[in-house]
Coordinates of C-alpha atoms in Angstrom, one line a residue:
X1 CA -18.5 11.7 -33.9
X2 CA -18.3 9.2 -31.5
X3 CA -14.2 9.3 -31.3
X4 CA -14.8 13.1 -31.0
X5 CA -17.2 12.4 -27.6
X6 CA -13.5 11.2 -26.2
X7 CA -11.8 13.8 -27.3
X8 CA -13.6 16.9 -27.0
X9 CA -10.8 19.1 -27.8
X10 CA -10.3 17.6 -31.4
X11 CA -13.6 18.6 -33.7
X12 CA -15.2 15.4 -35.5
X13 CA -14.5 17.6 -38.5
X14 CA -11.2 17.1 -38.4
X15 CA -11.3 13.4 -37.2
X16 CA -13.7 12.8 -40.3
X17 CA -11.0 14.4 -42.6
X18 CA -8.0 12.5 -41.3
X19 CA -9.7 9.3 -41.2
X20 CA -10.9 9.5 -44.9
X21 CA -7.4 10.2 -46.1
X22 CA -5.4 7.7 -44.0
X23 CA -8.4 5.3 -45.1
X24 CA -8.3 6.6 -49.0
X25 CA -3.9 6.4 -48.8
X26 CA -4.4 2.7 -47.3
X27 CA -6.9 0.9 -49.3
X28 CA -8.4 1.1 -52.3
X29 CA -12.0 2.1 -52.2
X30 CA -14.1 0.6 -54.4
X31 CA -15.8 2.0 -57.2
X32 CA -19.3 1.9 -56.3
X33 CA -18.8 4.6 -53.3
X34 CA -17.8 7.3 -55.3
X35 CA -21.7 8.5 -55.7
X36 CA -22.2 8.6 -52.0
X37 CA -19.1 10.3 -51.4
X38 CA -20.1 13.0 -53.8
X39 CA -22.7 13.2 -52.7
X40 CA -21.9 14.1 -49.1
X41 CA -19.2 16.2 -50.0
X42 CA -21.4 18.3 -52.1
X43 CA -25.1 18.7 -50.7
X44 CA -24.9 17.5 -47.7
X45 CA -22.0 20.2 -47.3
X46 CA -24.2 22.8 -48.0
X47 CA -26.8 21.6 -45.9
X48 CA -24.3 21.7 -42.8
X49 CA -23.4 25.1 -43.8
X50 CA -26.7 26.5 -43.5
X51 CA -27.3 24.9 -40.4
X52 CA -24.0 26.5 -39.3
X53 CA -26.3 29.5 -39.1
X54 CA -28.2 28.4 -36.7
X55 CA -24.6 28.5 -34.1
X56 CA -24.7 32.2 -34.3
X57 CA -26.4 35.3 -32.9
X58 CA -25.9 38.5 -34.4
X59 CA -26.4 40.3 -31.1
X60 CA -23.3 38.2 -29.3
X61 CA -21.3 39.6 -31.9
X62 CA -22.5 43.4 -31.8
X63 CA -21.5 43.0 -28.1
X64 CA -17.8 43.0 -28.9
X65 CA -17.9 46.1 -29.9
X66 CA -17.4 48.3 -33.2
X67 CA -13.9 48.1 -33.1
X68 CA -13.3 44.8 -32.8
X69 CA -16.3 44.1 -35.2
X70 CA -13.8 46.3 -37.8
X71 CA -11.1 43.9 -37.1
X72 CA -13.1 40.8 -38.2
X73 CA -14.1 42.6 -41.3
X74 CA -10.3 43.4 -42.4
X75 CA -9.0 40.2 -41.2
X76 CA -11.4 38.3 -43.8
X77 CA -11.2 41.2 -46.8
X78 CA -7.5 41.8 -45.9
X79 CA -6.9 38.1 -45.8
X80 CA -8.6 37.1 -49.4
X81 CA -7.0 40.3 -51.3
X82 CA -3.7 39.4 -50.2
X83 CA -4.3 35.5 -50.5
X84 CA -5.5 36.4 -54.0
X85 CA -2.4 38.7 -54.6
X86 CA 0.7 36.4 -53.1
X87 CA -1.1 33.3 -55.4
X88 CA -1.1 35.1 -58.6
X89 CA 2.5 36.4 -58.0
X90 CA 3.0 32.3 -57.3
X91 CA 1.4 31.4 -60.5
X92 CA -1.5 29.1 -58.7
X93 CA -4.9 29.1 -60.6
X94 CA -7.5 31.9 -59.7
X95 CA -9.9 28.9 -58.2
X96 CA -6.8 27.4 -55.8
X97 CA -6.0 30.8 -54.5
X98 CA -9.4 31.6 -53.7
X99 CA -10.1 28.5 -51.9
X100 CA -7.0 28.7 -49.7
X101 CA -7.7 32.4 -48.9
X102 CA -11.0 31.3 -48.0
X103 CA -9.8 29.1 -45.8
X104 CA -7.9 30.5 -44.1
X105 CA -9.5 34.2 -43.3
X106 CA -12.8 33.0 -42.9
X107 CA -13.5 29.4 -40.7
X108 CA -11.7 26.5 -42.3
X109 CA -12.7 23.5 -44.3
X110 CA -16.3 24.7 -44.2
X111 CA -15.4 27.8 -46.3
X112 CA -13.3 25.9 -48.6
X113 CA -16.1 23.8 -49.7
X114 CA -18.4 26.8 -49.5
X115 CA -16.3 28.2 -51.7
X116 CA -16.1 25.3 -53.9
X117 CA -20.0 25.5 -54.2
X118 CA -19.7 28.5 -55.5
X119 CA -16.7 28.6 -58.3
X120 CA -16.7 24.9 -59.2
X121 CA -12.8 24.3 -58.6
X122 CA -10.9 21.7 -59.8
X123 CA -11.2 18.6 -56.8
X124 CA -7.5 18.3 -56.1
X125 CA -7.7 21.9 -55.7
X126 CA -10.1 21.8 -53.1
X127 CA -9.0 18.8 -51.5
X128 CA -5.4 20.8 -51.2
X129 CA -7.2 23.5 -50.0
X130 CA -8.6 21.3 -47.1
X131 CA -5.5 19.4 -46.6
X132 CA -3.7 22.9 -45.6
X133 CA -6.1 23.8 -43.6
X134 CA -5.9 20.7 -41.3
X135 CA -2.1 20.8 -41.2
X136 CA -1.4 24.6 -40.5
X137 CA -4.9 25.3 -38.1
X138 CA -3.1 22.6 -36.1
X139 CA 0.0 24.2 -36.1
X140 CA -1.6 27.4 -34.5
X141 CA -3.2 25.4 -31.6
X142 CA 0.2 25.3 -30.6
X143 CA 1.9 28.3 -31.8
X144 CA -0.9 31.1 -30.2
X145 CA -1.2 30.0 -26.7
X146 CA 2.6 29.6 -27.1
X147 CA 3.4 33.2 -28.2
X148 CA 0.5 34.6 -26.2
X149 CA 3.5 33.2 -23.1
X150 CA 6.7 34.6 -24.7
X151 CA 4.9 38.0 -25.9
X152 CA 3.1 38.3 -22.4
X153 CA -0.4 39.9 -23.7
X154 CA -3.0 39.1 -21.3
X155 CA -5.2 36.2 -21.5
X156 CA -8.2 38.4 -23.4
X157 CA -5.8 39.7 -25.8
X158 CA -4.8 35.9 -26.1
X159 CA -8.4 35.3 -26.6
X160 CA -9.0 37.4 -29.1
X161 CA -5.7 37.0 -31.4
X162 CA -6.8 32.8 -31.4
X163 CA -10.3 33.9 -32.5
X164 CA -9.4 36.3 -34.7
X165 CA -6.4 34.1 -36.9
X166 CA -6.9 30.5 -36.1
X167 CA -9.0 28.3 -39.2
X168 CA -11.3 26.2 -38.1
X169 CA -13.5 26.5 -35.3
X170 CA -12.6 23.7 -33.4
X171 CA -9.1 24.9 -33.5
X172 CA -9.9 27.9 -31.5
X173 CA -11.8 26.2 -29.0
X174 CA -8.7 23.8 -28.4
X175 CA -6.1 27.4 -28.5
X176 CA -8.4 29.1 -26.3
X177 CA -8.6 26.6 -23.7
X178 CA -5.2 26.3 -23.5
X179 CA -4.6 30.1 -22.8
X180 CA -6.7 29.8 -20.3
X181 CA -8.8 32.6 -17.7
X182 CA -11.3 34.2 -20.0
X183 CA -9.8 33.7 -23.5
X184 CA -11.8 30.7 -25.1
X185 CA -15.5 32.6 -24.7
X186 CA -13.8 35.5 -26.4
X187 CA -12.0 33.5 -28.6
X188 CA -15.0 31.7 -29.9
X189 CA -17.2 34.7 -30.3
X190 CA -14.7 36.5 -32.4
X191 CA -14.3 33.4 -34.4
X192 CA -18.1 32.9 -34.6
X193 CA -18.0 36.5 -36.2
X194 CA -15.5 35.5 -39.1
X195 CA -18.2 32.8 -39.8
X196 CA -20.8 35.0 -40.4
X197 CA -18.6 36.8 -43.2
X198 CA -19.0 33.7 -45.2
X199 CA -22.4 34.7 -46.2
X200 CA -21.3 38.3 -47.7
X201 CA -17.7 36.6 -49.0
X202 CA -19.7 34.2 -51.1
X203 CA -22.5 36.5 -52.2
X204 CA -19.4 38.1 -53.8
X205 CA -18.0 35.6 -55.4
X206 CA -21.0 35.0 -57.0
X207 CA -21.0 38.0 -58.2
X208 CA -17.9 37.8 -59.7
X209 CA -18.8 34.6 -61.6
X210 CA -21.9 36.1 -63.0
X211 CA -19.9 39.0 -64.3
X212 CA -17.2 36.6 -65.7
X213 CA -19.8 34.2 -67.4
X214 CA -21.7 37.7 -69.1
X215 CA -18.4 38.4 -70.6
X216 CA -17.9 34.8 -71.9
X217 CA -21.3 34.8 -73.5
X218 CA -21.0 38.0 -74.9
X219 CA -17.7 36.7 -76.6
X220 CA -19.4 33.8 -77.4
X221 CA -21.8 36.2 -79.6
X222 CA -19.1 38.1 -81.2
X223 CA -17.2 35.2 -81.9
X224 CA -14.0 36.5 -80.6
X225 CA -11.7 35.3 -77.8
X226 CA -12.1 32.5 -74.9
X227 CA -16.2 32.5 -76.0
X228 CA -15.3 31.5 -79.8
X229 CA -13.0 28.9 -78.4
X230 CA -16.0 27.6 -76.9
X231 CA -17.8 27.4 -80.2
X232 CA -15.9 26.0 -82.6
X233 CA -15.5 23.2 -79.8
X234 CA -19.3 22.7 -79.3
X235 CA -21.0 19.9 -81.2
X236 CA -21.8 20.8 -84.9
X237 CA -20.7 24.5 -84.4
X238 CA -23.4 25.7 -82.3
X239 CA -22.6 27.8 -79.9
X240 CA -22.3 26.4 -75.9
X241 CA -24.3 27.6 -73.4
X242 CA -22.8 29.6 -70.6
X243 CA -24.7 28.7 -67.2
X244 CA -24.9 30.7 -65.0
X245 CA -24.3 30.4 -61.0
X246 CA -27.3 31.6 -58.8
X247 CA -27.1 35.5 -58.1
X248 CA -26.7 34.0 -54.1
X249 CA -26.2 30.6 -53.7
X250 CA -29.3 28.8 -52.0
X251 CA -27.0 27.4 -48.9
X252 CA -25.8 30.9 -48.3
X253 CA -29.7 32.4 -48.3
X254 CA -30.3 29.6 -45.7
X255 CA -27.6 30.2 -43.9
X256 CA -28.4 33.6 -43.4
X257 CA -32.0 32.5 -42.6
X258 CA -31.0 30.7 -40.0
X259 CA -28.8 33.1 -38.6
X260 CA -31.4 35.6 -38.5
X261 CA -34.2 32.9 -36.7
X262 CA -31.3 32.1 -34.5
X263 CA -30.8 35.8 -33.6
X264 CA -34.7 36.2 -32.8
X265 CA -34.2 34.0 -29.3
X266 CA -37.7 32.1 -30.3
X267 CA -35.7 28.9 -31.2
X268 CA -35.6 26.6 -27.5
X269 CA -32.2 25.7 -26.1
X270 CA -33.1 21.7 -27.2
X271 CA -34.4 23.1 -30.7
X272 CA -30.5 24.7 -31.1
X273 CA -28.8 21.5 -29.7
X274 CA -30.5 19.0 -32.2
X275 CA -29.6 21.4 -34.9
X276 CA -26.1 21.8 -33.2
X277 CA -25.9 17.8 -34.1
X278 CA -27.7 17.3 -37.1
X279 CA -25.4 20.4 -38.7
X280 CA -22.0 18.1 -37.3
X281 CA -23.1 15.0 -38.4
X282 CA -23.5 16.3 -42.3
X283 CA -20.3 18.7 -42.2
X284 CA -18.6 15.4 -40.4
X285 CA -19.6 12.9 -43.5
X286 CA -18.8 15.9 -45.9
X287 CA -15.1 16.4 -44.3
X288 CA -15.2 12.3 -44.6
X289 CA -15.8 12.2 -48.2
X290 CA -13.6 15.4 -49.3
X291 CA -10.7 13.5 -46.9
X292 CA -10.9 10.5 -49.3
X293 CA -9.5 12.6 -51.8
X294 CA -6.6 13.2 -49.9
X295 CA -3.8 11.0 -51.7
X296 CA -0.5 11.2 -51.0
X297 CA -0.3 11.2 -55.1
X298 CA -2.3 13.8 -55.3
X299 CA -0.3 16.3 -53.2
X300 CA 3.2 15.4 -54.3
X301 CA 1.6 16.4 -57.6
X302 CA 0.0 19.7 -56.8
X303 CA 3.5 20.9 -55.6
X304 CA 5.4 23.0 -53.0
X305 CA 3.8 26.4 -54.5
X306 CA -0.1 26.2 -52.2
X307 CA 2.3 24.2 -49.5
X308 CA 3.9 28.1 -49.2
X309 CA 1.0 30.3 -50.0
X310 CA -0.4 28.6 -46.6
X311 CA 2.2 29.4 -44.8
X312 CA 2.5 32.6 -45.9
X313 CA -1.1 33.7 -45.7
X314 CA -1.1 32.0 -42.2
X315 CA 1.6 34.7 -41.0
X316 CA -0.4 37.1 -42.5
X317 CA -3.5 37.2 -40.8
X318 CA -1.6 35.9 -37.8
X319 CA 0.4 38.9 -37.5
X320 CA -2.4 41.5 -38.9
X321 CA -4.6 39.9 -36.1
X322 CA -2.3 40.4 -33.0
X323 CA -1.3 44.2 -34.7
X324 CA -5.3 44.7 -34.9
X325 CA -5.7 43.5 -30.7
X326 CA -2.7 45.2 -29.3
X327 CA -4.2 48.4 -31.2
X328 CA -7.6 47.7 -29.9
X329 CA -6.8 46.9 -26.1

């Protein structure tokens, strides 16, 4: 945080990140750590993420209008279906595809470890998922303002394309200040607006687990298929327990709290900052501890195949973004 205060273009998300994996690549971290960094990378996450609430106001994004309201809605359920669809045709795991779709439809790193909360993925999945979203959000820092020039849309449309295809937060505010005129207070507001999806997204997901987990238990009873696996591994012969997730997660329902208490004005400007920095400082030491994960090990292993479902679900919503703007303005 205090390396982001001189460089207020680069989010102390993304410093945290980097700096835990050059750190994790360069020394070895010792053992007795690990607890604290799982820690942070778990509930202090989802702390920061209902906080993040607190950022938005349903009424600044009901002031874009309906039809550009629409376009955040297909960008995100757009995005995931064919995230979800190009990584199954890869072969990538159902958890690795989701949190890379995630990622990149909704707002970053933050929705990758949502995510995460959610479905329980494998943690060089997520930390994959993360690593992507740091290498190719920085890419589009420099490749929207850039092709906002050579395409010669106005500044708004600019504006709007950044918020509505760039990852992380942070990442917009840099691309929209580089468009210049009025694009970074659009920008922002249209990405603020893909953030609020991540309470419905998740809800979803959840959803989707609890369905998955009935069916497991109810093959469990029967004694047929993934369920009897599960038995005749479980201690004795007695049949495993399938736990369920929450119907919503309790981050998201605080999230959405927040969002709604934000919404209401009654919260004073100073009341908003210190939770502006309280939610920063626990997504920064979360990003810190899921960067330590990052090993250069670790990614030669994963493979090329999430390497170039990123890039191709960044070229997706990029380009169903700017269709979406020039259609709207």
């Amino acid at each position: 945080m205090l390396i982001g205060r001189f460089t207020p273009t680069v989010s102390p998300l993304l410093i945290a990140i980097v700096l835990g994996a050059v750190i994790a690549n360069v020394v070895p971290l010792p053992q007795r750590i690990e607890p604290g960094l799982t820690f942070s990378a778990k509930r202090l996450l989802r702390v920061g993420v209902a906080l993040l609430g607190l950022q938005l106001v349903v009424g600044d994004i009901l002031d874009l209008g309906w039809g550009v309201i629409g376009l955040i809605v297909a960008v995100v359920g757009l995005g995931i279906v064919f995230g979800m669809w190009a990584g199954k045709l890869m072969g990538l795991t159902w958890t690795q595809r989701l949190l890379i779709a995630c990622g990149f439809s909704i707002c970053g790193a933050a929705a990758v470890a949502a995510a995460d909360g959610v479905v329980d993925a494998e943690e060089e999945e997520t930390i994959t998922a993360i690593a992507l979203v740091v290498i190719f959000g920085t890419l589009m820092i420099l490749a929207i303002p850039l092709l906002t020039d050579l395409t010669g849309i106005t500044d708004e449309q600019g504006g709007l394309w950044a918020g509505a295809s760039i990852h992380e937060v942070a990442q917009v505010v840099a691309a929209g200040g580089a468009i210049g005129g009025g694009a970074l207070a659009v920008a922002v507001v249209v990405k603020l607006g893909r953030v609020l999806m991540l309470a419905p997204v998740l809800t979803a997901i959840g959803l989707m687990r609890r369905r998955t987990d009935r069916a497991q238990a109810a093959s469990v009873d029967t004694g047929t298929g993934a369920g009897a696996e599960a038995v005749d591994g479980a201690a004795g012969g007695a049949p495993a327990a399938v736990k369920r997730p929450p119907l919503v997660p309790l981050f998201v329902i605080m999230f959405i709290v927040f969002v709604a208490i934000s919404s209401t004005g009654i919260l004073p400007d100073p009341v908003l900052s210190v939770g502006k920095t309280v939610e920063t400082a626990l997504l920064t030491a979360a990003m810190f501890a899921l960067g330590t994960g990052v090993r250069v090990a670790t990614m030669k292993k994963v493979g090329p195949k999430p390497f170039v479902l990123a890039l191709v679900q960044t070229v997706f919503v990029a380009a169903l973004s700017l269709g979406g703007v020039l259609i709207l303005t």
